[in-house]
Coordinates of C-alpha atoms in Angstrom, one line a residue:
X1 CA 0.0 0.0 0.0
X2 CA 1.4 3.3 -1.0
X3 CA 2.4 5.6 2.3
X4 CA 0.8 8.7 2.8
X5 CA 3.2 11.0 3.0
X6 CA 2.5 13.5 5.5
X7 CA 3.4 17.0 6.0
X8 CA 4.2 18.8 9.6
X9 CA 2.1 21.7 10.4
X10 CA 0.2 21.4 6.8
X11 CA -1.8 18.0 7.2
X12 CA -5.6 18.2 6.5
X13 CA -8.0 16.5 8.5
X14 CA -9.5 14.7 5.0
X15 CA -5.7 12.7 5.0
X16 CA -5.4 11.8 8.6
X17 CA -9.4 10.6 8.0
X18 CA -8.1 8.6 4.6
X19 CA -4.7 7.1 6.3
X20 CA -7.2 6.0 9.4
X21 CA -9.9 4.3 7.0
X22 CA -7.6 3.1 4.7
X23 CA -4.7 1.3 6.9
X24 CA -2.1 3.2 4.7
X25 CA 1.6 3.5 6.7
X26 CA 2.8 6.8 6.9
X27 CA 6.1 8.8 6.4
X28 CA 7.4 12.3 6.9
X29 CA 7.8 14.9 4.1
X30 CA 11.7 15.1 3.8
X31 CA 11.9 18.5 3.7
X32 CA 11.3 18.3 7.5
X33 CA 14.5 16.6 8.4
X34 CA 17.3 19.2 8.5
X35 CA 15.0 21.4 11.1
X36 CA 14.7 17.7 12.9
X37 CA 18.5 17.7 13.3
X38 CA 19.1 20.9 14.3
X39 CA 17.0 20.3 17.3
X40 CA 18.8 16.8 18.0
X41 CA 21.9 18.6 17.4
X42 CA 20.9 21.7 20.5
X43 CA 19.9 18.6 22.8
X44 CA 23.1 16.6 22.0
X45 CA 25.1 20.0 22.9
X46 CA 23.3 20.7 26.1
X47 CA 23.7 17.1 27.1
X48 CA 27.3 17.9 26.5
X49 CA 27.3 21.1 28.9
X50 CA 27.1 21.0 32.7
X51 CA 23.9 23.5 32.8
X52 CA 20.7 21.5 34.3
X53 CA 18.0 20.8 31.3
X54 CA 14.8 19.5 32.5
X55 CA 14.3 16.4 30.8
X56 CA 17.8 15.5 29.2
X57 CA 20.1 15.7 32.3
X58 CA 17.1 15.6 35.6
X59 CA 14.6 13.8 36.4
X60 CA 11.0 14.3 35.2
X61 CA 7.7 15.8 37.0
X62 CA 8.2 16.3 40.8
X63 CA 12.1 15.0 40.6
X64 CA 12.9 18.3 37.9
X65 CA 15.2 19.6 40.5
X66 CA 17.6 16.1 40.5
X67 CA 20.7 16.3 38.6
X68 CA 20.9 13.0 36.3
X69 CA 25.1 12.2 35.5
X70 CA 26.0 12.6 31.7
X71 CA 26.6 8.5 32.2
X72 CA 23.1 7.6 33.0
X73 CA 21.4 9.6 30.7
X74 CA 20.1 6.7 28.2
X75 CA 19.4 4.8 31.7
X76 CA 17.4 7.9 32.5
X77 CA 15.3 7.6 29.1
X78 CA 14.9 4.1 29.4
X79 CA 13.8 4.3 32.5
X80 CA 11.5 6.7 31.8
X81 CA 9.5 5.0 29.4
X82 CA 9.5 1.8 31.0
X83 CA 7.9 3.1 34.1
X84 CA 5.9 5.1 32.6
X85 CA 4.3 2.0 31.1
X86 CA 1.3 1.5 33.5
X87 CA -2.0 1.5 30.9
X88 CA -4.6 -0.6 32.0
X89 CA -8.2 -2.2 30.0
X90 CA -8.9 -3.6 26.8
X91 CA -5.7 -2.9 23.9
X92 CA -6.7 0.2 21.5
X93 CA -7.6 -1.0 18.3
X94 CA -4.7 -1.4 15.7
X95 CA -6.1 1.2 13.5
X96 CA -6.5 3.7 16.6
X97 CA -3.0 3.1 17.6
X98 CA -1.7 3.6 14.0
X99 CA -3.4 7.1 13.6
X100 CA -1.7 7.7 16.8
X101 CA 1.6 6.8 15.8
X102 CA 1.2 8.8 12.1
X103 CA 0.1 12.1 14.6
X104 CA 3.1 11.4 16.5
X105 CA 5.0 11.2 13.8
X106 CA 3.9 14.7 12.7
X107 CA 4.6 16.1 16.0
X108 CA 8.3 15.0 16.0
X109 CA 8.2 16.2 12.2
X110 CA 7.7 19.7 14.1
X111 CA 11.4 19.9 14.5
X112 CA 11.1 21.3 18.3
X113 CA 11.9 17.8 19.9
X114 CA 14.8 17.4 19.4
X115 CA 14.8 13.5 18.8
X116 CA 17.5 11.6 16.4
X117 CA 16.1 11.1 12.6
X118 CA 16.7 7.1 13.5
X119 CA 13.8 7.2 15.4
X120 CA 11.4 8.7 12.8
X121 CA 12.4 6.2 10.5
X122 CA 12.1 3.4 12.8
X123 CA 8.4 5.0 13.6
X124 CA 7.9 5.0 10.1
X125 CA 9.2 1.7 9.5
X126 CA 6.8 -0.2 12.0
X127 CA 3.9 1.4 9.8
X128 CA 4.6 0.5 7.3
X129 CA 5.6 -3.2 8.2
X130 CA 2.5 -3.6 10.4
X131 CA 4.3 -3.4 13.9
X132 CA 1.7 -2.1 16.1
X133 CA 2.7 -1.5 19.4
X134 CA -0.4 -3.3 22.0
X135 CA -1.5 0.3 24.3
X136 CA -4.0 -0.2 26.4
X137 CA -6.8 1.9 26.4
X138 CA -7.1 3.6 29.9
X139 CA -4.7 5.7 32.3
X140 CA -3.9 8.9 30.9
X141 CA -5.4 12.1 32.5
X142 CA -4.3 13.8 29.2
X143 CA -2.1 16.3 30.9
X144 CA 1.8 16.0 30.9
X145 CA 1.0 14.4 27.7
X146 CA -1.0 11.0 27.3
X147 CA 1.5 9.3 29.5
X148 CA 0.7 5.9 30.2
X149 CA 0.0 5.1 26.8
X150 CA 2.7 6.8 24.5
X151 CA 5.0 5.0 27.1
X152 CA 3.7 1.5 25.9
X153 CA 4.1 2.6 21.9
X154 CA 7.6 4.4 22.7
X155 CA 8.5 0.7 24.3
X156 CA 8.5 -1.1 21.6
X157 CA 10.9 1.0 19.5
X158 CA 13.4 0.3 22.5
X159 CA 12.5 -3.3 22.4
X160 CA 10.7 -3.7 25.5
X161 CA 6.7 -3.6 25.8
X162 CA 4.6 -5.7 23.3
X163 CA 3.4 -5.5 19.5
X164 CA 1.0 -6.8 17.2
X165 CA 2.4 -8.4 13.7
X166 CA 0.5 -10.5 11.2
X167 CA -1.8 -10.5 14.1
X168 CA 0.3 -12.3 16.8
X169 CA 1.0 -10.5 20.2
X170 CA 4.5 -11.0 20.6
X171 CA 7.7 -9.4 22.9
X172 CA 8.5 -5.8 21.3
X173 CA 12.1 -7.3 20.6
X174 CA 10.8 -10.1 18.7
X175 CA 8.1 -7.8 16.9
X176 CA 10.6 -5.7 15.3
X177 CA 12.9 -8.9 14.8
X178 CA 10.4 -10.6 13.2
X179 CA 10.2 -8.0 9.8
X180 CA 14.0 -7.4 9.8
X181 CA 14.0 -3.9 12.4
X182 CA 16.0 -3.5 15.7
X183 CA 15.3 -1.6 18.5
X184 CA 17.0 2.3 19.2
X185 CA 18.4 2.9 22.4
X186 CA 17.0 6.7 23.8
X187 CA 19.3 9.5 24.0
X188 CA 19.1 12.7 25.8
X189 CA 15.4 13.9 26.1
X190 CA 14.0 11.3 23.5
X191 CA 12.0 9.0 25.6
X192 CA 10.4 12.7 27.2
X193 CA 9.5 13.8 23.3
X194 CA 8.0 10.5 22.9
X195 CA 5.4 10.2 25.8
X196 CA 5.4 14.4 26.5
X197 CA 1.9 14.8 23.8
X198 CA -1.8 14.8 23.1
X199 CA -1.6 12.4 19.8
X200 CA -3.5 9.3 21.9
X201 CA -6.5 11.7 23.1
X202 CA -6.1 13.2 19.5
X203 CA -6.5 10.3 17.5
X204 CA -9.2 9.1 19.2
X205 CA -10.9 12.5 19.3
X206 CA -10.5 12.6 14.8
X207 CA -11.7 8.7 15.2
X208 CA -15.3 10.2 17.3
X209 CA -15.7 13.0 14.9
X210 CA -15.2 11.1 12.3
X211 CA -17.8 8.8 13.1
X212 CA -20.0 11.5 14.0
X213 CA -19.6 13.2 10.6
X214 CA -20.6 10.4 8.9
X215 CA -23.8 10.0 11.4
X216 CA -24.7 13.4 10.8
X217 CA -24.8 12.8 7.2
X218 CA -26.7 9.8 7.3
X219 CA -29.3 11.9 9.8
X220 CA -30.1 13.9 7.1
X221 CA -31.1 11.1 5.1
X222 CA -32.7 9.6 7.6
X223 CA -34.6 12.1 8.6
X224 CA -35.6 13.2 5.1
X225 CA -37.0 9.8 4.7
X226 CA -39.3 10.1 8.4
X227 CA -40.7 12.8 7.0
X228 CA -41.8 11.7 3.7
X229 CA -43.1 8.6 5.9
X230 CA -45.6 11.0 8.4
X231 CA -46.5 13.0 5.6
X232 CA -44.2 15.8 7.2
X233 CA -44.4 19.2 5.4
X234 CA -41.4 21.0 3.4
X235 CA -42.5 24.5 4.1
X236 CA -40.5 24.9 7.3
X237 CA -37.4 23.7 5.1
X238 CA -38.2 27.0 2.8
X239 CA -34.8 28.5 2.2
X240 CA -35.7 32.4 3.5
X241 CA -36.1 30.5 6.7
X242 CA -32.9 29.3 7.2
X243 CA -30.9 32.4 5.6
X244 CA -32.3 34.7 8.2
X245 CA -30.7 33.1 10.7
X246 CA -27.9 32.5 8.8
X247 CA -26.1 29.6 10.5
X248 CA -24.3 27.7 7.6
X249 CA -25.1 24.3 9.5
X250 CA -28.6 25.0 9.6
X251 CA -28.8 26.7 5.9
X252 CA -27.1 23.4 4.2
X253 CA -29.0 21.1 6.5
X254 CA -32.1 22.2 4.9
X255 CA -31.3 22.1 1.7
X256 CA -30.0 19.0 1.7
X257 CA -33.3 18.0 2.9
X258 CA -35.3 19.8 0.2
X259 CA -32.7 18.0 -2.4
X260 CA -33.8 15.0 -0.8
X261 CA -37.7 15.2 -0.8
X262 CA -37.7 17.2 -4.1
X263 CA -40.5 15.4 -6.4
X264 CA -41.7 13.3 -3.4
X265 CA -45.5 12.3 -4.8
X266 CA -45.9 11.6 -0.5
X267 CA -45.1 15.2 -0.5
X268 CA -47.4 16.6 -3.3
X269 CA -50.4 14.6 -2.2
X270 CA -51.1 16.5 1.1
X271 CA -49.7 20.2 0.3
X272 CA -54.0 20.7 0.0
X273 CA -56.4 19.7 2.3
X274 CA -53.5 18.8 5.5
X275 CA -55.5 19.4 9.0
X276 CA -52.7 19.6 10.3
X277 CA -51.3 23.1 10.9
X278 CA -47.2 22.5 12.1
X279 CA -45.6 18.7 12.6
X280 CA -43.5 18.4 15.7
X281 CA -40.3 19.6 16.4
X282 CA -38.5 16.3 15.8
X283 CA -39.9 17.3 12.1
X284 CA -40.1 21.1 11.7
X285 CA -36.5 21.6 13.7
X286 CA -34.3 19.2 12.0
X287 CA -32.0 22.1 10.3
X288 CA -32.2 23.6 13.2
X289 CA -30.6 20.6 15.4
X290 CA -28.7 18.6 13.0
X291 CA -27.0 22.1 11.3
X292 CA -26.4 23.2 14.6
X293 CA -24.8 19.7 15.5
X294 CA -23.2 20.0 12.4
X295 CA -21.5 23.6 13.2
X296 CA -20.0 22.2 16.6
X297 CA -18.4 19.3 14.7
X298 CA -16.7 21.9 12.5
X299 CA -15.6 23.5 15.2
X300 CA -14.3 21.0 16.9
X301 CA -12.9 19.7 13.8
X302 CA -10.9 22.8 13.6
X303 CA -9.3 22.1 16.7
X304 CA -8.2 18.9 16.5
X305 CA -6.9 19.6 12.6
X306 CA -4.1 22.0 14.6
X307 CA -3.5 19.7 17.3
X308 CA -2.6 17.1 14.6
X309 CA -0.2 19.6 13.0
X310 CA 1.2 20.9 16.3
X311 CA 4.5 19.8 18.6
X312 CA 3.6 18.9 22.0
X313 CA 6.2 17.7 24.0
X314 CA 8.4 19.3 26.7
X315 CA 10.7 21.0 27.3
X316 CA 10.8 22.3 23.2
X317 CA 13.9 22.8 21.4
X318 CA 13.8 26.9 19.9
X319 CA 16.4 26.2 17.3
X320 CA 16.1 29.7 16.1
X321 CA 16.7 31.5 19.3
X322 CA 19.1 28.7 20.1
X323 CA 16.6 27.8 23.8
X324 CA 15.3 24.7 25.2
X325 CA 12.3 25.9 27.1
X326 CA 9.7 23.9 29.2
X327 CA 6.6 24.6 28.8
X328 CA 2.7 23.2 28.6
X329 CA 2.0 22.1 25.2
X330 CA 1.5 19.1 26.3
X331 CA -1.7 19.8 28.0
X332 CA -4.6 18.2 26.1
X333 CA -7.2 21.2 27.6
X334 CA -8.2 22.2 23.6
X335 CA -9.1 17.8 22.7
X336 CA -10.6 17.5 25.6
X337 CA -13.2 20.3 24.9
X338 CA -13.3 19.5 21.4
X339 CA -14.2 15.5 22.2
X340 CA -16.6 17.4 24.9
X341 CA -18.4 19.6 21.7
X342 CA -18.8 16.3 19.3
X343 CA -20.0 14.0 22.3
X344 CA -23.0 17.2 22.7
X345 CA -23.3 17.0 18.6
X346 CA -23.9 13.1 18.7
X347 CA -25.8 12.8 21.7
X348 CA -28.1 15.7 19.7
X349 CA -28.4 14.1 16.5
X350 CA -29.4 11.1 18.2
X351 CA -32.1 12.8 20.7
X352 CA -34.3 13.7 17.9
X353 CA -33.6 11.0 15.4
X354 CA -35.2 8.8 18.4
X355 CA -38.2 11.6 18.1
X356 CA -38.7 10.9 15.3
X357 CA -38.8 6.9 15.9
X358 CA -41.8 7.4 18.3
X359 CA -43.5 9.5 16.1
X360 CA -43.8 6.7 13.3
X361 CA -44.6 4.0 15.5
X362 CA -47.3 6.0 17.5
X363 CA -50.8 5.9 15.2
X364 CA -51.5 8.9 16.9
X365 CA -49.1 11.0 15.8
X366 CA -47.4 9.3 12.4
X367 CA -50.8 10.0 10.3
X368 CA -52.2 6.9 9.7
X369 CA -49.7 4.9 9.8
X370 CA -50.2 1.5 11.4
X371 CA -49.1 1.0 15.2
X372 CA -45.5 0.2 15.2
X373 CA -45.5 -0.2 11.4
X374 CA -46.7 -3.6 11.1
X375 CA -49.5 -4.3 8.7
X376 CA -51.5 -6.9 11.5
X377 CA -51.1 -5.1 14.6
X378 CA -51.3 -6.6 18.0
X379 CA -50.5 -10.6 16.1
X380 CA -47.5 -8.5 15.4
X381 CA -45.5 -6.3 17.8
X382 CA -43.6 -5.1 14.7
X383 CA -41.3 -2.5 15.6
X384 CA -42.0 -1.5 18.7
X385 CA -39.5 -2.5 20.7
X386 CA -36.9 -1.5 18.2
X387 CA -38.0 1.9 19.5
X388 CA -37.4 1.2 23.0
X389 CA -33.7 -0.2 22.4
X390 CA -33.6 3.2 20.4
X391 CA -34.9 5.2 23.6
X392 CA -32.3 3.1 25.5
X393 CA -29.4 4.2 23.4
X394 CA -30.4 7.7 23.5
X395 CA -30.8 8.0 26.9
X396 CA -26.8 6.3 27.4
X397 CA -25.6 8.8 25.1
X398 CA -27.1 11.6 27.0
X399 CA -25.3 10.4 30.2
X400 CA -22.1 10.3 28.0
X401 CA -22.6 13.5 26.4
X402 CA -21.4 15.0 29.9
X403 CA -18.5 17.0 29.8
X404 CA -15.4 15.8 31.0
X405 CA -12.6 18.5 30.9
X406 CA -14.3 20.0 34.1
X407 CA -13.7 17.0 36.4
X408 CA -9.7 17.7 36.5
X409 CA -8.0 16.3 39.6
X410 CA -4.4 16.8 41.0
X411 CA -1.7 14.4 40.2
X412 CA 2.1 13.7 40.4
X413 CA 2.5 14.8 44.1
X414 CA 0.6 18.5 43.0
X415 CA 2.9 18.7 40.4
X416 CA 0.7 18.4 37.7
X417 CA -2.2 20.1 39.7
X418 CA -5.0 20.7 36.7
X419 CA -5.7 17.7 34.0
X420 CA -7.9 17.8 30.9
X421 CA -9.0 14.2 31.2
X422 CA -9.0 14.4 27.2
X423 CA -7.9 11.1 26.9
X424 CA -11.2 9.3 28.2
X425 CA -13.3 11.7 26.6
X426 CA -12.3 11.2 23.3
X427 CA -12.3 7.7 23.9
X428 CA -15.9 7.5 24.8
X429 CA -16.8 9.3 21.6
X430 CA -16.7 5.6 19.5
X431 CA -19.1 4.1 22.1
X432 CA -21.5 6.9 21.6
X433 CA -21.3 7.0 17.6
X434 CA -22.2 3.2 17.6
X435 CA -25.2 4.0 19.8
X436 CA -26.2 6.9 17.2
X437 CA -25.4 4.3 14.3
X438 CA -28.2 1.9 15.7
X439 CA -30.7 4.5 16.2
X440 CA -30.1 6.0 12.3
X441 CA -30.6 2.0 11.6
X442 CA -33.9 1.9 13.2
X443 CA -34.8 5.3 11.6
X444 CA -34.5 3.6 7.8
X445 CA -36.0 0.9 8.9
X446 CA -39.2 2.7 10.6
X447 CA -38.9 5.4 7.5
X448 CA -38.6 2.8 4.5
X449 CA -41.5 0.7 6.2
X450 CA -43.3 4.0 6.5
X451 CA -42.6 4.8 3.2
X452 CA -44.1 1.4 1.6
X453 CA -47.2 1.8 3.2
X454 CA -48.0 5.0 1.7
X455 CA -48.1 3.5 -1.9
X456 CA -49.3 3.6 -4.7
X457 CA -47.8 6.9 -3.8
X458 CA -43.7 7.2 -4.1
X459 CA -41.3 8.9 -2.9
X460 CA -38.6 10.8 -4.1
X461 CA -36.5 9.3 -6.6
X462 CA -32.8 9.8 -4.1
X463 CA -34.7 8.6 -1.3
X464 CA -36.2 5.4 -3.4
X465 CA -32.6 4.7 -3.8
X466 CA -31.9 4.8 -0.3
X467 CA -34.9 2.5 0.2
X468 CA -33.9 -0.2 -2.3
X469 CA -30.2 0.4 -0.9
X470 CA -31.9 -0.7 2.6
X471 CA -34.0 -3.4 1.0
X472 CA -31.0 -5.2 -0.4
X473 CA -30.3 -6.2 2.8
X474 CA -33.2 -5.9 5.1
X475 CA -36.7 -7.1 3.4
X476 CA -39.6 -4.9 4.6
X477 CA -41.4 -6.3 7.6
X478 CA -44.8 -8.2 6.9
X479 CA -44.9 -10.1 11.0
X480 CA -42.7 -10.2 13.3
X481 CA -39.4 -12.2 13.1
X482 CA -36.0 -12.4 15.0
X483 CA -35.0 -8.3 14.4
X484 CA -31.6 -8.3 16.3
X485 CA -30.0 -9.1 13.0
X486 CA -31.8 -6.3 11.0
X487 CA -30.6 -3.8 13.5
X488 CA -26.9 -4.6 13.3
X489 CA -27.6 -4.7 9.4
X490 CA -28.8 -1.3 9.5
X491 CA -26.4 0.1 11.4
X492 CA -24.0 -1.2 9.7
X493 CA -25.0 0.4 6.7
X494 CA -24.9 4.2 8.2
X495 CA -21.5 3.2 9.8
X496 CA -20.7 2.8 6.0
X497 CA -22.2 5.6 5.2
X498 CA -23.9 3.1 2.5
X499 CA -27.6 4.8 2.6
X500 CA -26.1 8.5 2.5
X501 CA -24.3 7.2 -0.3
X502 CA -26.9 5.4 -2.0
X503 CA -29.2 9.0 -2.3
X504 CA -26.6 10.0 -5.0
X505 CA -26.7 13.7 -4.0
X506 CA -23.7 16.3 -2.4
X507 CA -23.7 16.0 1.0
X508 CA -22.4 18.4 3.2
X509 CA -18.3 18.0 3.8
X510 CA -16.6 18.9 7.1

């Protein structure tokens, strides 16, 4: 597979997304290696010297103020990642972990690290030969860097720790062994630049948004489709509406909608005569919450396309003022509030998808539909209790949706006294965006059953595509059968983004 080559300060969220999906290995622009040896070359001088540098000749955190001997410094480094090694829980999943090494890559690529080109290339190396360091998921506070978990990656480049290849767990030694690599022993400050940075609380941040970009996508189709099935009207999707307000979420939002239900006959068979004056909100407001969903992601997609780009280890190496300076970059405080704004955006994009589910199972409310959308009601449950599990999922994501950079707590003997706790908040994001991908499921499913029961009428030819798109692997549902399956199905095929897709129309980009 060809590498994606990646450059520092300059890489676009739409690559990192592609080199995540895709599984590509990674590698550095060239033209970033002679700023990467200058900064080796300051750190290899002040090693040299006799002046205290936090980081290549003390010790770390609370022990700053201990001089380390010029003969113990790799000791030091070595040391330093191996005790730092403490992650607990389930592995991160091999793609997860890759994105994280390609970031950290970038973030070395910075040229303020200070680290030897060798260890780029080995990073580089174990990409592209699929050695995947094994991190486990949980024990960073995401302040002094991701600690814990860059320590069990770093590991395996010194041959210690473990690592995935060809899918067997083996000894890092015998990882890198076993597709011709050896490990690099750390100089000054190297095993610091490694484990000092945001990139595991980063990658799984891009990994939630995303997800959530996708979902938000497929809500629009969804939720184009519910309305078409409840007769919905198109007049609060009118264009003035939206450009008044002017939010560009909301503006697209709507007319991705009206592309969506434009020469609906569902639509054109009640514009006379309809009793009813408004539809509910989970109708009428669906620019209105999925834009404004869709702004936050933006904005937090903003913020995380910088911390890609940026170099967050300390101390950094100033080659143009010729300084070695500590200071906080490492401080995940800007993921940790953008994994906090896309876990609000999911858990709203799901709140009123699930409206929408319990308007077109309730015969009061879905105009004549049948209860729970199956043709022999009370025989047949149909799909009523597709809309609890949906209610369930919701209601999960709304506890999840809490933010977590306010619940800091002090660590390191008070040393590191405020923590963004970025690291478990992006990491919940993936949780939450398969809960929204089973409620967008349920939502075709309840919106294509919908649908069908309003013919002879049709609907619109992009969502007749989503329908047969839907059909092709979940048949409509005459009586009740075993419905786990058609659940996963479906929500497999907005994970996939396979019904946006299937509509054949622009959707809107991040």
């Amino acid at each position: 597979m060809t590498p994606e080559t990646l450059t520092p300060g300059a890489t676009p969220l739409a690559q990192l997304e592609r080199l995540w999906r895709s599984g590509a290995p990674a590698r550095l622009d060239r033209a970033c290696r002679p700023q990467v040896e200058a900064a080796a070359a300051t750190i290899a001088a002040a090693a040299a010297g006799g002046t205290a540098v936090y980081g290549v000749n003390t010790g770390f955190g609370k022990l700053a103020s201990l001089k380390i001997a010029a003969k113990d410094t790799a000791t030091l480094q070595r040391n330093l990642i191996l005790s730092h090694c403490c992650g607990v829980g389930a592995p991160c999943p091999t793609e997860v972990t890759r994105l994280m090494m390609a970031l950290k890559l970038l973030s070395l690529g910075r040229g303020a690290s200070g680290v030897r080109w060798d260890l780029i290339e080995l990073l580089e190396q174990m990409l592209a030969l699929g050695v995947t360091p094994v991190v486990p998921a949980q024990g960073s506070v995401g302040a002094s860097g991701d600690l814990a978990p860059l320590a069990h990656m770093t590991a395996v480049l010194i041959g210690a720790g473990e690592a995935e290849v060809a899918g067997h767990i083996l000894p890092g030694a015998e990882a890198l062994a076993s597709v011709g690599l050896s490990p690099i022993p750390l100089g000054p400050k190297e095993g610091l630049a490694f484990i000092n940075g945001t990139q595991f609380s980063t990658a799984w941040a891009l990994v939630g948004l995303f997800g959530a970009w996708n979902a938000a996508q497929s809500a629009l189709v969804t939720s184009a489709l519910s309305t078409d099935a409840i007769m919905g009207s198109t007049a609060p999707l009118q264009p003035e509406i939206h450009s008044l307000r002017g939010h560009a979420g909301q503006i697209e939002a709507a007319a991705t909608m009206r592309a969506l239900l434009d020469g609906s006959e569902i639509r054109e068979s009640h514009r006379e005569g309809d009793t009813r004056v408004q539809d509910p909100y989970c109708i009428r407001c669906q620019p209105q919450v999925t834009g404004a969903a869709m702004d936050v992601l933006r904005m937090a997609a903003r913020t995380l396309e910088i911390e890609a780009n940026a170099a967050t280890d300390n101390p950094l190496v100033l080659t143009g003022a010729g300084l070695i300076v500590s200071g906080g970059n490492f401080h995940a405080e800007p993921v940790g509030f953008a994994a906090d704004m896309t876990a609000l955006a999911i858990s709203e994009i799901g709140a009123i998808a699930q409206r929408r589910v319990a308007l077109m199972v309730d015969p009061t409310l879905s105009f004549d539909l049948p209860p729970f959308l199956t043709p022999a009601p009370g025989l047949n449950s149909g799909l009523m209790i597709a809309e609890v599990t949906t209610a369930a999922l919701m209601s999960e994501n709304k506890h999840l949706a809490h933010p977590t950079v306010t619940d800091s707590t002090p660590t390191s003997a008070n040393q590191e006294d405020h923590v963004s706790m970025a690291a478990h908040g992006a990491r919940r994001l993936s949780p939450m965006v398969a809960n929204l991908n089973v409620i967008l499921g349920v939502e075709a499913l309840c919106a294509a059953q919908g649908v069908e029961f309003r013919a002879p009428l049709q609907t619109s030819a992009p969502l007749a595509r989503v329908v047969t798109r839907l059909r092709a692997d979940v048949a409509g549902m005459a009586e009740d059968r075993y419905l786990a399956p058609d659940l996963a199905t479906a929500a497999r095929l907005i994970a996939a983004g396979d019904l946006a897709r299937a509509a054949d129309l622009p959707l809107p980009t991040l």
